[in-house]
Coordinates of C-alpha atoms and ligand atoms in Angstrom, one line a residue:
X931 CA 0.0 0.0 0.0
X932 CA 1.6 3.3 -1.0
X933 CA 1.9 6.1 1.5
X934 CA -0.6 8.9 1.3
X935 CA 2.3 11.3 0.9
X936 CA 5.9 10.4 0.3
X937 CA 8.5 13.1 0.2
X938 CA 12.1 12.3 -0.6
X939 CA 15.1 14.6 -0.4
X940 CA 13.1 17.7 -1.2
X941 CA 14.9 21.0 -1.6
X942 CA 13.7 24.4 -2.6
X943 CA 15.7 27.5 -3.4
X944 CA 13.6 30.5 -4.2
X945 CA 14.6 32.8 -7.1
X946 CA 16.2 35.3 -4.7
X947 CA 18.6 32.5 -3.7
X948 CA 16.9 31.8 -0.3
X949 CA 17.1 28.1 0.5
X950 CA 13.7 27.4 2.2
X951 CA 13.9 23.6 2.2
X952 CA 16.9 21.4 2.4
X953 CA 16.8 17.6 2.0
X954 CA 13.3 17.1 3.5
X955 CA 12.1 13.6 3.6
X956 CA 8.9 12.4 5.2
X957 CA 6.2 9.8 4.8
X958 CA 2.5 10.0 5.8
X959 CA 0.6 6.7 6.0
X960 CA -2.9 6.3 4.6
X961 CA -5.6 7.2 7.1
X962 CA -3.1 9.2 9.2
X963 CA -3.8 12.5 10.9
X964 CA -0.4 14.2 10.6
X965 CA 1.0 17.5 11.7
X966 CA 3.8 19.4 10.2
X967 CA 4.8 21.7 13.0
X968 CA 7.2 24.5 13.1
X969 CA 7.7 28.2 13.8
X970 CA 7.0 30.9 11.3
X971 CA 9.4 30.8 8.3
X972 CA 10.3 27.1 9.0
X973 CA 9.3 26.0 5.5
X974 CA 5.8 24.5 6.1
X975 CA 3.9 26.5 3.4
X976 CA 6.8 25.9 1.0
X977 CA 6.5 22.2 1.5
X978 CA 2.8 22.2 1.0
X979 CA 3.0 24.5 -1.9
X980 CA 5.3 22.0 -3.7
X981 CA 3.0 19.1 -2.8
X982 CA 0.0 20.9 -4.2
X983 CA 2.0 21.9 -7.3
X984 CA 1.7 25.6 -6.8
X985 CA 5.4 25.9 -6.4
X986 CA 8.2 24.2 -8.3
X987 CA 10.7 22.2 -6.3
X988 CA 14.5 22.5 -6.8
X989 CA 15.3 18.8 -6.1
X990 CA 13.7 15.7 -4.8
X991 CA 10.6 13.5 -5.3
X992 CA 7.0 13.8 -4.2
X993 CA 4.4 11.1 -4.5
X994 CA 0.7 11.3 -3.5
X995 CA -0.8 7.8 -3.1
X996 CA 2.0 6.5 -5.2
X997 CA 1.6 9.0 -8.0
X998 CA 4.8 10.9 -8.8
X999 CA 4.1 14.7 -9.2
X1000 CA 6.6 14.8 -12.1
X1001 CA 5.1 12.1 -14.1
X1002 CA 1.5 11.6 -12.9
X1003 CA 0.4 15.1 -11.9
X1004 CA -3.3 14.8 -12.8
X1005 CA -3.7 11.5 -10.8
X1006 CA -1.8 13.0 -7.9
X1007 CA -4.0 16.1 -7.9
X1008 CA -7.2 14.1 -8.0
X1009 CA -6.2 12.4 -4.7
X1010 CA -5.5 15.8 -3.1
X1011 CA -7.6 18.5 -1.6
X1012 CA -5.7 21.6 -0.4
X1013 CA -6.9 24.4 1.9
X1014 CA -4.4 27.3 1.7
X1015 CA -4.0 29.9 4.3
X1016 CA -5.3 32.8 2.3
X1017 CA -8.9 33.0 1.1
X1018 CA -8.5 32.7 -2.7
X1019 CA -12.0 32.1 -4.1
X1020 CA -14.0 34.5 -6.2
X1021 CA -15.7 36.7 -3.6
X1022 CA -18.4 37.7 -6.0
X1023 CA -19.5 34.1 -6.8
X1024 CA -22.3 32.5 -4.8
X1025 CA -21.2 30.1 -2.1
X1026 CA -22.7 27.0 -3.8
X1027 CA -21.4 28.0 -7.2
X1028 CA -17.9 28.1 -5.8
X1029 CA -18.2 24.4 -4.9
X1030 CA -19.9 23.4 -8.2
X1031 CA -17.2 25.3 -10.2
X1032 CA -14.5 23.6 -8.2
X1033 CA -16.0 20.1 -8.9
X1034 CA -16.0 21.1 -12.6
X1035 CA -12.2 21.4 -12.5
X1036 CA -12.1 17.7 -11.7
X1037 CA -14.6 16.8 -14.5
X1038 CA -17.5 16.4 -12.1
X1039 CA -20.8 17.6 -13.5
X1040 CA -23.0 20.0 -11.4
X1041 CA -25.7 17.4 -11.0
X1042 CA -23.2 14.8 -9.9
X1043 CA -21.5 17.2 -7.5
X1044 CA -24.7 18.5 -5.9
X1045 CA -25.2 15.7 -3.3
X1046 CA -21.6 16.2 -2.0
X1047 CA -22.0 20.0 -2.1
X1048 CA -25.2 19.8 0.0
X1049 CA -23.5 17.5 2.6
X1050 CA -20.5 19.8 3.1
X1051 CA -22.6 23.0 3.1
X1052 CA -24.7 21.5 5.8
X1053 CA -21.9 20.0 7.8
X1054 CA -19.9 23.2 7.8
X1055 CA -22.8 25.4 8.7
X1056 CA -23.0 27.2 5.3
X1057 CA -26.3 25.9 4.0
X1058 CA -28.3 29.0 4.8
X1059 CA -25.7 31.1 3.0
X1060 CA -25.6 29.0 -0.1
X1061 CA -27.2 31.6 -2.4
X1062 CA -25.2 34.5 -1.1
X1063 CA -22.0 35.9 -2.7
X1064 CA -19.0 34.7 -0.8
X1065 CA -17.9 38.2 0.1
X1066 CA -21.0 38.4 2.4
X1067 CA -19.6 35.6 4.6
X1068 CA -17.8 36.1 7.9
X1069 CA -14.1 35.3 8.2
X1070 CA -14.9 32.0 9.9
X1071 CA -17.4 31.1 7.2
X1072 CA -14.9 31.8 4.5
X1073 CA -12.5 29.4 6.1
X1074 CA -15.1 26.7 6.2
X1075 CA -16.0 27.4 2.6
X1076 CA -12.3 26.8 1.7
X1077 CA -12.5 23.4 3.4
X1078 CA -15.7 22.5 1.7
X1079 CA -14.2 23.5 -1.7
X1080 CA -11.1 21.3 -1.0
X1081 CA -13.4 18.3 -0.3
X1082 CA -15.9 18.6 -3.1
X1083 CA -14.1 16.1 -5.4
X1084 CA -13.7 13.6 -2.5
X1085 CA -9.9 13.7 -2.2
X1086 CA -8.2 10.9 -0.3
X1087 CA -5.7 13.3 1.2
X1088 CA -6.7 16.7 2.7
X1089 CA -4.0 19.2 3.3
X1090 CA -4.6 22.3 5.4
X1091 CA -2.2 25.1 5.9
X1092 CA -2.6 26.7 9.3
X1093 CA -6.4 25.9 9.4
X1094 CA -7.2 27.7 12.6
X1095 CA -4.7 30.6 12.6
X1096 CA -6.6 33.7 13.9
X1097 CA -9.8 31.7 14.4
X1098 CA -11.7 32.0 17.6
X1099 CA -11.8 29.2 20.1
X1100 CA -15.4 28.1 19.4
X1101 CA -14.8 27.9 15.7
X1102 CA -11.5 26.2 16.2
X1103 CA -13.2 23.4 18.2
X1104 CA -16.0 22.9 15.6
X1105 CA -13.4 22.7 12.9
X1106 CA -11.4 20.2 14.9
X1107 CA -14.6 18.1 15.3
X1108 CA -15.3 18.2 11.6
X1109 CA -11.8 17.2 10.7
X1110 CA -11.7 14.4 13.2
X1111 CA -15.0 13.1 11.7
X1112 CA -13.7 13.1 8.1
X1113 CA -10.5 11.5 9.2
X1114 CA -12.4 8.7 10.9
X1115 CA -14.4 8.3 7.7
X1116 CA -11.1 7.5 5.9
X1117 CA -9.6 10.8 4.7
X1118 CA -5.9 11.2 5.4
X1119 CA -5.3 14.6 6.8
X1120 CA -2.1 16.7 7.0
X1121 CA -2.1 20.1 8.7
X1122 CA 0.5 22.6 9.3
X1123 CA 0.4 24.5 12.5
X1124 CA 2.6 26.4 14.9
X1125 CA 0.3 25.5 17.8
X1126 CA 1.6 22.4 19.6
X1127 CA -1.8 22.1 21.3
X1128 CA -3.6 21.8 17.9
X1129 CA -1.2 19.0 16.8
X1130 CA -1.6 17.3 20.1
X1131 CA -5.4 17.5 20.0
X1132 CA -5.8 16.1 16.5
X1133 CA -2.7 14.3 15.2
X1134 CA -1.3 10.8 15.6
X1135 CA 2.0 11.5 13.9
X1136 CA 4.1 14.6 13.6
X1137 CA 7.1 16.1 11.8
X1138 CA 8.9 19.1 13.2
X1139 CA 10.5 21.4 10.7
X1140 CA 12.7 24.3 11.4
X1141 CA 14.8 26.4 8.9
X1142 CA 13.9 24.0 6.1
X1143 CA 15.1 20.9 7.9
X1144 CA 13.1 18.1 9.5
X1145 CA 14.2 17.9 13.2
X1146 CA 11.9 15.1 14.2
X1147 CA 9.4 12.7 12.6
X1148 CA 7.7 10.5 15.1
X1149 CA 4.4 9.7 16.8
X1150 CA 2.7 12.4 18.8
X1151 CA 3.0 10.2 21.9
X1152 CA 6.7 9.7 21.6
X1153 CA 7.2 13.4 21.0
X1154 CA 5.2 14.4 24.1
X1155 CA 7.2 12.1 26.3
X1156 CA 10.2 14.3 25.5
X1157 CA 8.4 17.2 27.2
X1158 CA 9.5 16.1 30.5
X1159 CA 10.1 19.5 32.1
X1160 CA 8.1 22.7 32.5
X1161 CA 9.2 25.9 34.2
X1162 CA 6.8 27.9 36.3
X1163 CA 7.3 31.5 37.3
X1164 CA 5.8 32.6 40.6
X1165 CA 5.3 36.0 42.1
X1166 CA 5.8 35.7 45.8
X1167 CA 4.8 37.9 48.8
X1168 CA 7.2 39.1 50.0
X1169 CA 9.5 39.3 47.0
X1170 CA 12.4 36.8 47.9
X1171 CA 15.9 38.1 48.2
X1172 CA 17.6 34.7 48.4
X1173 CA 16.9 31.4 46.7
X1174 CA 14.8 29.2 49.1
X1175 CA 15.7 25.6 49.7
X1176 CA 12.6 23.6 48.7
X1177 CA 12.9 19.9 49.3
X1178 CA 12.6 17.9 46.0
X1179 CA 12.3 20.9 43.7
X1180 CA 14.8 22.7 41.5
X1181 CA 14.2 26.5 42.1
X1182 CA 15.9 29.7 41.2
X1183 CA 15.2 33.5 41.3
X1184 CA 14.9 35.5 38.1
X1185 CA 16.2 39.1 37.7
X1186 CA 12.9 40.5 39.0
X1187 CA 13.0 38.3 42.1
X1188 CA 10.3 36.0 40.8
X1189 CA 10.6 32.3 41.8
X1190 CA 11.3 29.9 39.0
X1191 CA 10.4 26.3 39.6
X1192 CA 11.4 23.5 37.2
X1193 CA 8.8 20.8 37.4
X1194 CA 9.7 17.4 36.1
X1195 CA 7.0 15.3 34.4
X1196 CA 6.1 13.3 37.6
X1197 CA 6.0 16.3 39.9
X1198 CA 2.7 18.0 40.7
X1199 CA 1.8 21.6 41.7
X1200 CA 0.1 20.4 44.9
X1201 CA 3.3 18.6 45.9
X1202 CA 5.1 21.9 45.4
X1203 CA 2.6 23.8 47.6
X1204 CA 2.9 21.2 50.3
X1205 CA 6.7 21.6 50.2
X1206 CA 6.5 25.3 50.8
X1207 CA 4.0 25.3 53.7
X1208 CA 6.7 25.9 56.3
X1209 CA 8.3 28.7 54.2
X1210 CA 7.6 32.4 55.1
X1211 CA 6.3 33.4 51.7
X1212 CA 3.1 33.1 49.8
X1213 CA 2.6 32.5 46.1
X1214 CA 0.5 35.4 44.6
X1215 CA 0.5 34.2 40.9
X1216 CA 1.8 31.4 38.8
X1217 CA 2.5 31.3 35.0
X1218 CA 4.4 29.1 32.7
X1219 CA 7.7 30.5 31.6
X1220 CA 7.4 29.5 28.0
X1221 CA 4.8 27.6 26.0
X1222 CA 5.1 23.9 25.5
X1223 CA 6.3 24.3 21.9
X1224 CA 9.2 26.4 23.1
X1225 CA 10.0 23.8 25.7
X1226 CA 9.9 21.2 23.0
X1227 CA 12.3 23.1 20.9
X1228 CA 14.6 23.5 23.8
X1229 CA 14.5 19.8 24.6
X1230 CA 15.3 19.0 21.0
X1231 CA 18.3 21.4 21.2
X1232 CA 19.5 19.9 24.4
X1233 CA 19.2 16.4 23.0
X1234 CA 21.8 17.4 20.4
X1235 CA 19.5 18.0 17.4
X1236 CA 20.6 20.2 14.6
X1237 CA 19.6 23.6 15.8
X1238 CA 21.8 26.6 16.3
X1239 CA 22.2 27.9 19.8
X1240 CA 20.8 31.3 19.1
X1241 CA 17.5 32.1 20.8
X1242 CA 14.4 30.8 19.1
X1243 CA 11.6 33.1 18.2
X1244 CA 8.4 31.2 17.8
Ligands
LIG1111 P1 6.2 28.7 7.1 O1 5.1 28.3 6.3 O2 6.8 27.6 7.9 O3 5.9 29.9 7.9 P2 7.4 29.3 4.5 O4 7.5 28.1 3.8 O5 6.3 30.3 4.2 O6 7.4 29.1 6.1 O7 8.8 30.1 4.3 C1 10.1 29.4 4.5 C2 11.2 30.4 4.2 O8 11.1 30.8 2.8 C3 11.0 31.7 5.0 O9 12.3 32.1 5.3 C4 10.4 32.7 4.0 O10 10.8 34.0 4.2 C5 11.0 32.2 2.7 N1 10.1 32.4 1.5 C6 8.8 32.1 1.4 N2 8.3 32.5 0.2 C7 9.3 33.0 -0.5 C8 9.5 33.6 -1.8 N3 8.4 33.6 -2.6 N4 10.7 34.1 -2.1 C9 11.7 34.0 -1.3 N5 11.7 33.5 0.0 C10 10.5 33.0 0.4

């Protein structure tokens, strides 16, 4: 059984000489829900742009369900539905017509497409808007229309570039539910994201990309087990002048006198509060020092992965 997506030794140098991808290889199994995770500028959109044949690659091979993009482009494209980041439909076209037109690009007649169009308009909460020009839709509805459009020819692989960037929490959750359902019904899904939480919520397997290089390609479970440490920053009353000794916990003071506590995976916050009961300070507030994605990058660096030591901006 061929992989849903097989990328081998993919490189991309843009016309201005910028090397955005360097020897990227990854494989996504049929039926998988896969995340390509990385900070801004890592090369996620470039990778997906090449897979969806919007961009030319410089080197390497890409196969979609076994079909090589160089030699079987039409077959590969038939297997593929792509939701780009930017809204790129004709805003003056009616919602339902956008879907019918798209089906037409794949040789599907309007009458044949209509049952599928109806299903997705209803499932994505667009049915009542079907007769309206797309420009009348809210931002969230436009995003959902982009998803419906990518699905109208029933692709086996759906690729979404940052599907929930800038989307409110409620809509994000409903999009997650929808994507989970179509994945369970058999569609392979790949999404790019820079939210670890999104990848964690949805995906079984994950690749981490940074500066055009794959740092990690593994199961979500194996990756999360690397997140063994989290640092909490606590404001204390009074502000501490010296580092307290707290049995079993690794603590320090930052420049502003806030207490930093490194919690290992097995340690709990309540154990920490028990350990400070005899101390003469109280904790007024607690926050995490960095988000978990930052922690993850730091843990990849400390395990000797190929990342420069300069500070990461996520
Ligand atoms: P991501 O999707 O992970 O944010 P991109 O794939 O968009 O990253 O970009 C990867 C790198 O390629 C970035 O350094 C970006 O500035 C650069 N890049 C993207 N598009 C172009 C382009 N058309 N010409 C030159 N450089 C580009």
